[in-house]
Coordinates of C-alpha atoms (C1' of nucleotides) in Angstrom, one line a residue:
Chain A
X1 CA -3.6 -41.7 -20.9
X2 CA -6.3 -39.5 -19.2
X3 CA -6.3 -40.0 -15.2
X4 CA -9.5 -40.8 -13.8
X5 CA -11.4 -38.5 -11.6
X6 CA -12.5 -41.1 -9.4
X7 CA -12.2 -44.7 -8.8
X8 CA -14.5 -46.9 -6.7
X9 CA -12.5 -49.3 -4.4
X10 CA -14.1 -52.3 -3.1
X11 CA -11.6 -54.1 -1.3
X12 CA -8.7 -53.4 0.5
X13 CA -5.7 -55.7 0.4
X14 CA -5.7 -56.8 4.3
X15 CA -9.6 -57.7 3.6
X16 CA -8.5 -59.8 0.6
X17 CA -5.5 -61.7 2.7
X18 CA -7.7 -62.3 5.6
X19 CA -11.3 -63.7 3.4
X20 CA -9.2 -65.8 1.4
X21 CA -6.3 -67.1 3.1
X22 CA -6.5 -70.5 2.9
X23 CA -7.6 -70.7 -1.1
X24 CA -5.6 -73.7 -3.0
X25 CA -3.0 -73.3 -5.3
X26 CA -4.7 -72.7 -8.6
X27 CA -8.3 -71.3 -7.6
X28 CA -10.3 -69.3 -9.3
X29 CA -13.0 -67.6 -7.0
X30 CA -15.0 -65.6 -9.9
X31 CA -15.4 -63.1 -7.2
X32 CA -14.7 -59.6 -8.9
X33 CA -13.1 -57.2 -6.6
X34 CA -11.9 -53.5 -7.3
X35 CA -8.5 -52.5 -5.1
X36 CA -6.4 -49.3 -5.1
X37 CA -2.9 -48.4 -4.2
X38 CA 0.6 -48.5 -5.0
X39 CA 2.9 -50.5 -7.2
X40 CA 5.6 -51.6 -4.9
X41 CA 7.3 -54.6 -6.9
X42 CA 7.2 -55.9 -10.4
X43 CA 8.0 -58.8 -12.2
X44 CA 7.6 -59.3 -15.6
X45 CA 8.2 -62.4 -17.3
X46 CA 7.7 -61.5 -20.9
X47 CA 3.8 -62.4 -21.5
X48 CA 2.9 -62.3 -17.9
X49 CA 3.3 -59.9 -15.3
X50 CA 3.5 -59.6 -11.6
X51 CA 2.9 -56.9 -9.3
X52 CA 2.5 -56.1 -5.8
X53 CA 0.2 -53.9 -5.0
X54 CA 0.3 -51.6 -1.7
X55 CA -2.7 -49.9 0.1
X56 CA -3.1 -48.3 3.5
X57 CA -4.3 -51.8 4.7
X58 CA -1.2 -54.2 3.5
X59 CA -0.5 -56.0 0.0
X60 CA -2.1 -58.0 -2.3
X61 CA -0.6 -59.3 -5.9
X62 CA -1.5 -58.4 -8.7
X63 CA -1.5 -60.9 -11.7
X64 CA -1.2 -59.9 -15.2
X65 CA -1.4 -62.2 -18.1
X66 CA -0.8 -61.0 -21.3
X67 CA -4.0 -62.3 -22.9
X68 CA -6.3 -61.0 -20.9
X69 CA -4.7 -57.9 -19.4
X70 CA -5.8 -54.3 -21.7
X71 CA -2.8 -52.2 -22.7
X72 CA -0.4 -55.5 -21.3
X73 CA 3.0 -53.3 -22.5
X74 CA 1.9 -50.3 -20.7
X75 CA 0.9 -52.2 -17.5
X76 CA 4.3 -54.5 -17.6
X77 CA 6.4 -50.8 -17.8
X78 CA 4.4 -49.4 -14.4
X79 CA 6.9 -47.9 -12.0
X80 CA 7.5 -48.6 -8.8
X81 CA 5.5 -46.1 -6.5
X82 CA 2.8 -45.6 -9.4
X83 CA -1.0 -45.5 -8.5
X84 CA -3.4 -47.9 -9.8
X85 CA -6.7 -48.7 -9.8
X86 CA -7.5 -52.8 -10.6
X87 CA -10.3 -54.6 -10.7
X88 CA -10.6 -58.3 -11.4
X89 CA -10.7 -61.9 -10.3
X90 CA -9.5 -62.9 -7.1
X91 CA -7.6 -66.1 -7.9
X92 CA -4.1 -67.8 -6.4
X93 CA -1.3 -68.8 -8.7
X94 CA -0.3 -72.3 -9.2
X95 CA 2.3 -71.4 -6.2
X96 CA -0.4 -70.0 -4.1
X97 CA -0.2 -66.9 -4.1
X98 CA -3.1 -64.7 -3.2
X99 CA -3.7 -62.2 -6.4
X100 CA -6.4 -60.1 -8.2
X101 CA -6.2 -61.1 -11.5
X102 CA -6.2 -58.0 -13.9
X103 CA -8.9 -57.6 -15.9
X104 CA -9.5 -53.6 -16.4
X105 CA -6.6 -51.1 -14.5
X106 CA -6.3 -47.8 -14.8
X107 CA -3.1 -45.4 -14.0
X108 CA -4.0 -43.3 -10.3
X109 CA -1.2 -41.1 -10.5
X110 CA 2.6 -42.1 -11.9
X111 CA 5.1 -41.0 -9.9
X112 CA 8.0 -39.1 -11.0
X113 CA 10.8 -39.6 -8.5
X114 CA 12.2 -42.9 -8.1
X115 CA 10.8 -44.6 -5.0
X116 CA 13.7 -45.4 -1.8
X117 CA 15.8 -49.1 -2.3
X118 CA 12.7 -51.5 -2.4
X119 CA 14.4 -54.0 0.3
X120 CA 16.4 -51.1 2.5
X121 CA 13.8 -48.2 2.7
X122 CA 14.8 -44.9 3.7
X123 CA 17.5 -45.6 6.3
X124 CA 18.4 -41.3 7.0
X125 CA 16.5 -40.0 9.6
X126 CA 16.2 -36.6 8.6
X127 CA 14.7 -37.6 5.1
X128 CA 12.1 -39.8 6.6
X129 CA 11.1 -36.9 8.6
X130 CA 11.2 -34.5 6.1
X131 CA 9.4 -36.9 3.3
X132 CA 6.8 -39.0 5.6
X133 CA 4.8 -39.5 2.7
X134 CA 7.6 -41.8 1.5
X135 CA 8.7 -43.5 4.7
X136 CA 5.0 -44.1 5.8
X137 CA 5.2 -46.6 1.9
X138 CA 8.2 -47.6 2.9
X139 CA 8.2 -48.0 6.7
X140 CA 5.6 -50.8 8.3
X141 CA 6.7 -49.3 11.7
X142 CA 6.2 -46.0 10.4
X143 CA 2.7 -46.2 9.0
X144 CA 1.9 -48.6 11.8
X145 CA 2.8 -45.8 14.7
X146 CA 1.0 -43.6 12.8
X147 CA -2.2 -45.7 13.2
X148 CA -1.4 -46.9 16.5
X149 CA -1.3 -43.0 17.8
X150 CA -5.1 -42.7 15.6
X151 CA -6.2 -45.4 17.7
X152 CA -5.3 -44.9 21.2
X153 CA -6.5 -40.7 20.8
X154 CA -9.7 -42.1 20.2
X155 CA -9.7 -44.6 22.3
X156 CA -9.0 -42.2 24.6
X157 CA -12.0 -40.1 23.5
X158 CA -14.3 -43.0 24.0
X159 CA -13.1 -43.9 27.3
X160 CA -13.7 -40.4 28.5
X161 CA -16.5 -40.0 26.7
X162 CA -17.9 -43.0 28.4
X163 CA -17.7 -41.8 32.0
X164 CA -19.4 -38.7 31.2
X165 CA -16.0 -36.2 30.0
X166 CA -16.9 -33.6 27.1
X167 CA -14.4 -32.7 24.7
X168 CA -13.6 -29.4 23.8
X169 CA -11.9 -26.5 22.6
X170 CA -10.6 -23.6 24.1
X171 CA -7.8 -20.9 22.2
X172 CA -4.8 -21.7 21.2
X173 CA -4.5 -17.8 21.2
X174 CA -3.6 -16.6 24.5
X175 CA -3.3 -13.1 25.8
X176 CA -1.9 -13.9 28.6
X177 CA 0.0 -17.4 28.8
X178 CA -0.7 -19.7 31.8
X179 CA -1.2 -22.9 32.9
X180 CA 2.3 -24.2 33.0
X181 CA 5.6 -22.6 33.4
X182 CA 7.5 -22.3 30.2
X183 CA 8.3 -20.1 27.5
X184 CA 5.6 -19.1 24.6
X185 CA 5.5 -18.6 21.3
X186 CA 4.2 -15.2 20.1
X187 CA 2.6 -13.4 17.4
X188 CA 0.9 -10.9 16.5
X189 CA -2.8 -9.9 15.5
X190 CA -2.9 -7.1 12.8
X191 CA -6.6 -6.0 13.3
X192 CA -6.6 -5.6 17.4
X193 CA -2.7 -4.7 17.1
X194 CA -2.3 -6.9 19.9
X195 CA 0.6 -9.8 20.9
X196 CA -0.9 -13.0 21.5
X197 CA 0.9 -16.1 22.6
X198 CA 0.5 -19.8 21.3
X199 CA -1.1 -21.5 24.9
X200 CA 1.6 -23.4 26.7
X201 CA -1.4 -25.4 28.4
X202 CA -5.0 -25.1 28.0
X203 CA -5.5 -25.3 31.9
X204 CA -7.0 -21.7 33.0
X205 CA -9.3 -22.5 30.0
X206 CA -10.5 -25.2 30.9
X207 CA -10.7 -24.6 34.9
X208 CA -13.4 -22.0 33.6
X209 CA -15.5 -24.4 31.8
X210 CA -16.0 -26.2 35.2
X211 CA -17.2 -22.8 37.0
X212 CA -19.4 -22.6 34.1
X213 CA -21.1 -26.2 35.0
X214 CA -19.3 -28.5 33.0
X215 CA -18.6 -30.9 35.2
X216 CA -16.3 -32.8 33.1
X217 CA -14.3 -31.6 30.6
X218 CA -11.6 -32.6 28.4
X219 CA -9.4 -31.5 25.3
X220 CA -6.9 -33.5 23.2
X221 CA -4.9 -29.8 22.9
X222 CA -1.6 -29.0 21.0
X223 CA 0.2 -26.8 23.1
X224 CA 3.1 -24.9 22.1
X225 CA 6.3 -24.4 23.7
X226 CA 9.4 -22.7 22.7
X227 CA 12.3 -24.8 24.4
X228 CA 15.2 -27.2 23.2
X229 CA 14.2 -30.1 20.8
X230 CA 15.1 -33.6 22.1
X231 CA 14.4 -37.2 22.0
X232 CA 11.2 -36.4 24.2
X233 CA 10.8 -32.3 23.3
X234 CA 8.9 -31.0 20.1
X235 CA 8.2 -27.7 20.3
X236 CA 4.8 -28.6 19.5
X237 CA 2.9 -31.9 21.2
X238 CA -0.5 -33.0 22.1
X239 CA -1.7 -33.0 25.5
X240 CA -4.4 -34.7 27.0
X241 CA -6.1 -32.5 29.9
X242 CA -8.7 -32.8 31.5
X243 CA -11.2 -31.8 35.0
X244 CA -13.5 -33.5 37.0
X245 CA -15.5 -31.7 39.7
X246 CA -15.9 -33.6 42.8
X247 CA -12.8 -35.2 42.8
X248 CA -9.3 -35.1 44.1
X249 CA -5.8 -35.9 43.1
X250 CA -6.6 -39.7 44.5
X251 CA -9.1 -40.3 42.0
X252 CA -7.3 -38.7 39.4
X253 CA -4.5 -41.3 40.4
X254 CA -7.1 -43.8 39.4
X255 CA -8.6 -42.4 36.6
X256 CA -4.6 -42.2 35.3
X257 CA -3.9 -46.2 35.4
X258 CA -7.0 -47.1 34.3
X259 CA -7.3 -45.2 31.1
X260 CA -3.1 -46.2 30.8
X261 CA -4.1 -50.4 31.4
X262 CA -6.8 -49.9 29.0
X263 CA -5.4 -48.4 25.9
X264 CA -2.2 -50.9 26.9
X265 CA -4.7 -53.8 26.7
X266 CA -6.2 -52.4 23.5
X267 CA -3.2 -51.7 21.4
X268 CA -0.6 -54.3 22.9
X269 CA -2.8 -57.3 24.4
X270 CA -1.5 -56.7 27.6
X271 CA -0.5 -54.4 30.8
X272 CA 2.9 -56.0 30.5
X273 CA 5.1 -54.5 28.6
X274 CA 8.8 -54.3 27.7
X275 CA 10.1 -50.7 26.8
X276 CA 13.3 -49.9 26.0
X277 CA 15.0 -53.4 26.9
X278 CA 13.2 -53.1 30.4
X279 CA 10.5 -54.7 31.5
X280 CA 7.4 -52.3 32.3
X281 CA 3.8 -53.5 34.4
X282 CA 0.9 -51.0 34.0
X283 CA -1.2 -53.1 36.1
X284 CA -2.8 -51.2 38.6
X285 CA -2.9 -50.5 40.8
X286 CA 0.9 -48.1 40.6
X287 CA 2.4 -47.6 43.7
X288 CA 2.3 -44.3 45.3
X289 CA 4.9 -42.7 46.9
X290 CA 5.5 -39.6 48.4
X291 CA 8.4 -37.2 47.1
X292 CA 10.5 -36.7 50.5
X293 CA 9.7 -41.0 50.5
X294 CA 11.8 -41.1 47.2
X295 CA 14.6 -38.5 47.9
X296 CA 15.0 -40.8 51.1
X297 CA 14.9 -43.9 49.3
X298 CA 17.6 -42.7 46.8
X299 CA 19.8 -40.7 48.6
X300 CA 19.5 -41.7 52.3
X301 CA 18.8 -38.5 53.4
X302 CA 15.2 -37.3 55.3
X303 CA 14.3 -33.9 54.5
X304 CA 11.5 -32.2 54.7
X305 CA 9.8 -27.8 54.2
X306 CA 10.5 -27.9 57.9
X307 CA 14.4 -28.8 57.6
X308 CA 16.5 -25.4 58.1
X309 CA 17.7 -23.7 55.1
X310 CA 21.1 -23.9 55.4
X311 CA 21.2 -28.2 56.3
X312 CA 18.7 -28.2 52.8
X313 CA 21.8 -26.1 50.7
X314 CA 24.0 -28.4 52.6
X315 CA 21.9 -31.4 51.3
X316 CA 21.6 -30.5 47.8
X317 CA 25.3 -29.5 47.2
X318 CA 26.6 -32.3 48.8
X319 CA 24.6 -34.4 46.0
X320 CA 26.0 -32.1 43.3
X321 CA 22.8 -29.8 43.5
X322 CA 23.8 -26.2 42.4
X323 CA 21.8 -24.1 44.4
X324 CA 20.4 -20.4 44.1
X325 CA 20.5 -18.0 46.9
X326 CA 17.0 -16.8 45.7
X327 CA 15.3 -20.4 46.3
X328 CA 12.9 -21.4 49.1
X329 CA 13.1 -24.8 50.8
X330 CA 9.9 -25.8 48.1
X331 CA 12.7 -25.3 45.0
X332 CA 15.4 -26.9 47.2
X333 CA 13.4 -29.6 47.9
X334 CA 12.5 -30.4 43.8
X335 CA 16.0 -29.8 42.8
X336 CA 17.2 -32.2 45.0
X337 CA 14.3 -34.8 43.5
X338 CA 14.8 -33.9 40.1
X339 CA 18.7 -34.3 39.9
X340 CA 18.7 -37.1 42.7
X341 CA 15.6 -39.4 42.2
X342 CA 13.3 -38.7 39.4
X343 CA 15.8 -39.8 36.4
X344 CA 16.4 -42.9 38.7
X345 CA 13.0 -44.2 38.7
X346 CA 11.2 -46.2 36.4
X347 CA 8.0 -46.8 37.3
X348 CA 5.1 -46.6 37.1
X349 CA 4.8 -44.5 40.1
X350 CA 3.1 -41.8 41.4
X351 CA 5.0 -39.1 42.8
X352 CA 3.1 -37.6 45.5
X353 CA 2.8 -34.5 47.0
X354 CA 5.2 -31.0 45.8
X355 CA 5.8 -28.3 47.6
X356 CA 3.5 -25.5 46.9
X357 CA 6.3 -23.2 46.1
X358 CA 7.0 -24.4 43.1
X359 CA 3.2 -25.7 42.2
X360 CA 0.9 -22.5 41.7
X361 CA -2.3 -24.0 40.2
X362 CA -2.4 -26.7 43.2
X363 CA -4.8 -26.3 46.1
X364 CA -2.8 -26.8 49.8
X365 CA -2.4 -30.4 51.5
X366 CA -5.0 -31.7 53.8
X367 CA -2.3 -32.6 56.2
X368 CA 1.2 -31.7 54.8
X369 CA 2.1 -28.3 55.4
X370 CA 3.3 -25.7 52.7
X371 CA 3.0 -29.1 50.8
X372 CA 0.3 -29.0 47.6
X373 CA -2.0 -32.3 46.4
X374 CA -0.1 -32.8 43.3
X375 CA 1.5 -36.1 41.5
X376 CA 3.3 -36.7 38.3
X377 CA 3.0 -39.9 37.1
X378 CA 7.0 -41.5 35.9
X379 CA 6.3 -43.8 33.7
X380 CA 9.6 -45.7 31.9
X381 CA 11.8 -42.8 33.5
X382 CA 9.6 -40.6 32.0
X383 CA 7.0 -38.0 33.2
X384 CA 4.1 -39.0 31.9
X385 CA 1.2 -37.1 33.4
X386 CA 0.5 -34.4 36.2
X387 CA -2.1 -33.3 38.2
X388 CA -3.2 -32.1 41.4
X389 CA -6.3 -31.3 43.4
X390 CA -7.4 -28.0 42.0
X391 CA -6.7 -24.7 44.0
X392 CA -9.8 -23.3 43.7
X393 CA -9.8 -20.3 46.3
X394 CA -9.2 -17.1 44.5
X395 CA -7.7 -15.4 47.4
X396 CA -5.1 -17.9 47.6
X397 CA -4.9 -18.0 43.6
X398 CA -4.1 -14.2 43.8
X399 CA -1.1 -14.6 46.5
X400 CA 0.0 -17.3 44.2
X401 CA 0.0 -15.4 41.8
X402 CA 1.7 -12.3 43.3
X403 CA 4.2 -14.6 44.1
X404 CA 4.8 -15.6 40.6
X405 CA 5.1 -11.8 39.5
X406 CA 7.7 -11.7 42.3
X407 CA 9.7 -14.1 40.8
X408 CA 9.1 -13.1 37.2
X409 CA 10.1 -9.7 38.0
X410 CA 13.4 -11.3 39.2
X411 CA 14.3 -12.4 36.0
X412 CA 12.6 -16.3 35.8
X413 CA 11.1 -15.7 32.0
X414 CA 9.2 -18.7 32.8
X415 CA 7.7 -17.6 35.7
X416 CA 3.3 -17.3 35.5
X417 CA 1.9 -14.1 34.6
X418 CA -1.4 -12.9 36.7
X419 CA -4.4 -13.6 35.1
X420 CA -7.5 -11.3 36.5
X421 CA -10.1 -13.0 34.3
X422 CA -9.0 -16.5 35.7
X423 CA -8.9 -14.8 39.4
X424 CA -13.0 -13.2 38.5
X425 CA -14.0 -17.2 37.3
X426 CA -12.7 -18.3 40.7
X427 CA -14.4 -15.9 42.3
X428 CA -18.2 -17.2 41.1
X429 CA -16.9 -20.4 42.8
X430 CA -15.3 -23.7 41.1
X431 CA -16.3 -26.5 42.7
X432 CA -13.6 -29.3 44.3
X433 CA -12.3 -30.5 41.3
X434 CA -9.5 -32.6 40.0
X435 CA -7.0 -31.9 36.9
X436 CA -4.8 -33.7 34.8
X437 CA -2.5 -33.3 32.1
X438 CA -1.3 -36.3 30.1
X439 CA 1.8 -36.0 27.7
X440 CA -0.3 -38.2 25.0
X441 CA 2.7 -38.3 22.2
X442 CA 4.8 -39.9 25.1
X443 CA 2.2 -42.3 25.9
X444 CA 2.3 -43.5 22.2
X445 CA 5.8 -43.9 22.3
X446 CA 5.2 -46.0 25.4
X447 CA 2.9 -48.2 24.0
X448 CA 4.7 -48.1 20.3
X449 CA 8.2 -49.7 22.0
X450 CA 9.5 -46.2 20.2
X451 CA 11.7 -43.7 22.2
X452 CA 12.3 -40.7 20.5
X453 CA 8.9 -38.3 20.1
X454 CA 10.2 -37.7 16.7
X455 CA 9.0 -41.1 15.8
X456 CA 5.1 -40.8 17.0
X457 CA 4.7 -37.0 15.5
X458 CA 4.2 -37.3 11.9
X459 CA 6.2 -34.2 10.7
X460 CA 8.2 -33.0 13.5
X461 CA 9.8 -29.9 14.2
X462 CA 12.9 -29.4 12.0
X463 CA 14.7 -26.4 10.9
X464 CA 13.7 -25.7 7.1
X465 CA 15.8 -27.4 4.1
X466 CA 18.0 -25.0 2.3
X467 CA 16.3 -23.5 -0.9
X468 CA 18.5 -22.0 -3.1
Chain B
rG1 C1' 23.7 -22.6 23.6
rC2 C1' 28.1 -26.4 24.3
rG3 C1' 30.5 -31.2 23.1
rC4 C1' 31.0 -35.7 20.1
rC5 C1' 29.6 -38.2 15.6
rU6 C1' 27.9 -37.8 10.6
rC7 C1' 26.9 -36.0 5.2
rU8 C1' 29.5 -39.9 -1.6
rA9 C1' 24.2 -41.4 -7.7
rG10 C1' 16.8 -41.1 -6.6
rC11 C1' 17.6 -45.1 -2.4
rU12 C1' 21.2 -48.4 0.5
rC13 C1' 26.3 -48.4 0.8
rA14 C1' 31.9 -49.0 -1.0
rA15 C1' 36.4 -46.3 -2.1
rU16 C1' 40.9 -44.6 4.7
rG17 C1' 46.2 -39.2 0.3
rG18 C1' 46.8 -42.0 -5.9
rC19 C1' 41.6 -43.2 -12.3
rA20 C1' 34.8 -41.9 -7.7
rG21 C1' 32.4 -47.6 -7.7
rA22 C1' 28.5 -51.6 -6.6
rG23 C1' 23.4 -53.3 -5.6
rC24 C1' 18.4 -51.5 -6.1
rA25 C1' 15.5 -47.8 -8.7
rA26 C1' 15.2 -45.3 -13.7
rC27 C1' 15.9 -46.1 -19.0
rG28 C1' 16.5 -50.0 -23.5
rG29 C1' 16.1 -55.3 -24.5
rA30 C1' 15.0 -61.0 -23.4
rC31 C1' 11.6 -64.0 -20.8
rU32 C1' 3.8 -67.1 -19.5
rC33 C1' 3.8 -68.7 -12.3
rU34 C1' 7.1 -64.7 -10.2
rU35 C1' 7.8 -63.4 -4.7
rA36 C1' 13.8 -58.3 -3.1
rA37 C1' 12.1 -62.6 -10.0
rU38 C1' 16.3 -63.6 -13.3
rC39 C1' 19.5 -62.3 -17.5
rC40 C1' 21.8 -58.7 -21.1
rG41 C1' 22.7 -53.5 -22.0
rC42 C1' 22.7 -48.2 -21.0
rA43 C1' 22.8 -43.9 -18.3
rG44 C1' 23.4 -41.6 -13.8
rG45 C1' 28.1 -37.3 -9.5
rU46 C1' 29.2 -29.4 -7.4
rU47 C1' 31.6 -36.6 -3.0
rC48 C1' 26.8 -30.7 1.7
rU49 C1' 29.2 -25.5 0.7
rG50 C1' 33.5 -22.3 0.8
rG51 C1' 38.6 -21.9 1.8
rG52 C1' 43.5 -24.2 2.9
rU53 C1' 47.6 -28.1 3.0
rU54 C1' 49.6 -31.3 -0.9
rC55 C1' 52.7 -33.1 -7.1
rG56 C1' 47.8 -35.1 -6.1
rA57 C1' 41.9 -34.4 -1.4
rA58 C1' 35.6 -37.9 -1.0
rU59 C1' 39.8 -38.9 2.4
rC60 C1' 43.9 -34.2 6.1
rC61 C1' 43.1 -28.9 8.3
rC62 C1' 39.8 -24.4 9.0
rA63 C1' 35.0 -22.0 8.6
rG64 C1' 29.9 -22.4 7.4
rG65 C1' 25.3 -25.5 6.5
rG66 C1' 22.0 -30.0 7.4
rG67 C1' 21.2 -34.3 10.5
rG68 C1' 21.9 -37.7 14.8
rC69 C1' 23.3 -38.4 19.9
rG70 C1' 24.6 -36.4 24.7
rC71 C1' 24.7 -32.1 28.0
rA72 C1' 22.2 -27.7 29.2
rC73 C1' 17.3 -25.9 28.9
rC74 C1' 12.5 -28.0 29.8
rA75 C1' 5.9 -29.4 34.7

RNA sequence: GCGCCUCUAGCUCAAUGGCAGAGCAACGGACUCUUAAUCCGCAGGUUCUGGGUUCGAAUCCCAGGGGGCGCACCA
């Protein structure tokens, strides 16, 4: 049996369920459809056949009577997890049941590997990972987080898109890695015999964009990181950032729970959610709170930049913080948040406000000293976004930088690297402008009920299978 | 990187120191309204790998490998 080169599809099955639900037992339409997909069940009964057929859209049964069906044996012996292509009557059974009626058919593709237990699935992680293109047959979660994630980036797209953003693309190739503070991939390009690094962010990039007059920018960017795998870590993830000129960190705030409410009223119906056994409400407006507010609400204690060093190392070991000698009251300050507060909220919420010691990219509070206007946004105990009111002063950028150096030269690998083309775009001028970075495979998982990352990245990092 | 758990047929799982098994899938057969069809038959194994203890190891011990979870790391 010859396989076709190509097949025309009419219909998909979800098209078929939905036109003719509510057909008789017994009807015979004599509409002829042509569907497409894979043999998931069988039953054969001797002169008559049944099949169900699965595309990308749902099922639909195939019926197969022995009279009118061409090559009847070969049809009756289809495996399950074999392609066809069908065309034929849609009809119902005298039970009801919704079917195309074969008429012609014609083998896809057979498969050679048995499919996974037809009523179990695939129930071992690592081998749904591994062989998606089984689990995504097998799995209705599975194929429908994959097109849940399809739909909210471009929702995303059209939202932005709609007030004005343009999407682009800057390098993944990075000579010199910024925008974030974390360790980089590297490699190496023969022809300039130089080492480039996989971009940790797209940030710097994209800051230059807006000195170049693009007001509004965006980019859906994978961004590469080489640190520990967990439930909400792939080495590899997709970030949404983006930069508005004009704007602050307030109306990034806004911009942030709107675009969230929206794609949560798109794909789930509703801003109310339930994650994780807990109940979640992403109508906005999110309360806003301010970082010292938060360590004081959880712990009890006030501090602030201005408390003395040595009451701030008192602070933090006294609430099991281990502290470095090296650290300024900025680091002793987000230690004490991140090992106090942050795990203990849930959210949403915007945490307001870091110290600038620890936020190089962020342009200096209006009113809080050695403070920076910055936010992350927790969402479900999780850090969802950041941003901050740009630092835009190139002066300031270069201190910032120097400062970074400093502490890279004292060992902290993940400490930024001084960039002089960045510093020379700041210097033509960028405009006030606000920034934002959005972790978009943790928003999926958000609005997918799922919590490990593993589950909303098609093929996730693993280490390779054993070939021998 | 550290700790705990886990790995048996293509898939889902039994066998808890005493003959490696079942269901589904595959393969052969019966069956003209099934719905995880049913029935009969057949075949399927480096029990993750390597060592050890034992009369005897899927089972206990050691080492290694894969995976999961937690910790650490992590804008």
């Amino acid at each position: 049996m010859t396989i076709p080169y190509h097949f025309d599809v009419t219909r998909t099955a979800a098209s078929l369920s939905e036109e003719f639900a509510h057909l008789e037992p017994g009807t015979e339409t004599t509409q002829v459809v042509a569907v497409a997909g894979r043999v998931m069940l069988r039953r054969v009964q001797g002169k008559l056949a049944f099949a169900t057929l699965q595309d990308s859209s749902g099922r639909v049964q195939l019926f197969a009577p022995s009279a009118s069906t061409p090559r009847f044996d070969d049809f009756a012996a289809l495996s399950i997890g074999d392609w066809v292509g069908v065309t034929g009557e849609v009809m119902t059974t005298r039970r009801g049941e919704l079917s195309v009626r074969v008429d012609t058919w014609e083998l896809l593709a057979a498969t050679r590997r048995s499919f996974p237990d037809k009523w179990h699935g695939l129930a071992d992680v690592d081998t749904r990972y591994r062989q998606r293109y089984l689990d995504l047959w097998v799995s209705e979660e599975a194929r429908a987080t994959a097109l849940t994630r399809a739909r909210v980036l471009s929702l995303t797209r059209r939202w932005l898109e709609d007030r004005g953003f343009v999407e682009v693309e800057t390098p993944v190739f990075h000579p010199i890695p910024g925008g974030a503070t974390a360790r980089p991939f590297t490699t190496h390009h023969q022809a300039l015999d130089i080492d480039l690094y996989l971009r940790i962010a797209p940030e710097l990039y994209l800051k230059r964009l807006v000195v170049g007059g693009l007001e509004r920018v965006f980019e859906l960017a994978r961004v590469f990181r080489n640190e520990g795998l967990s439930t909400r870590h792939n080495p590899e993830f997709t970030m949404l950032e983006l930069y508005q000129a004009y704007a602050d960190y307030t109306d990034v705030m806004a911009l942030v729970e709107e675009l969230v409410a929206h794609l949560a009223i798109e794909v789930c119906g509703t801003t109310v959610l339930t994650y994780d056994g807990r109940a979640l409400d992403l109508t906005p407006p999110w309360r806003r709170a301010t970082m010292v507010e938060l360590i004081e609400e959880h712990t009890g204690v006030r501090v602030s930049l201005a408390t003395p060093l040595e009451e701030l190392r008192r602070v933090c070991e006294t609430h099991g913080v281990v502290v470095e000698t090296a650290w300024g009251p900025g680091k002793l300050v987000l230690e004490l948040y991140e090992k106090t507060t942050e795990a203990q909220l849930w959210g949403p919420v915007f945490v307001c406000d870091y110290p600038q010691e620890v936020s190089p990219l962020a342009r200096d509070h209006r009113s809080e000293p050695g403070m920076v206007e910055r936010f992350e946004a927790i969402v479900a105990g999780r850090e969802l976004a950041n941003a901050f009111s740009e630092l835009a002063d190139p002066d300031e950028q270069r201190r910032r930088f120097a400062e970074q150096a400093a502490q890279r030269a004292g060992g902290d690998a993940e400490a930024m690297v001084v960039d002089e083309d960045y510093l020379r775009a700041l210097e033509y001028g960028l405009p006030p402008t606000g920034g934002l970075g959005i972790g978009m495979d943790r928003l999926v998982m958000l609005l997918t009920g799922t919590t490990t990352i593993r589950d909303v990245i098609l093929f996730p990092t693993l280490r390779p299978e054993q070939t021998e």
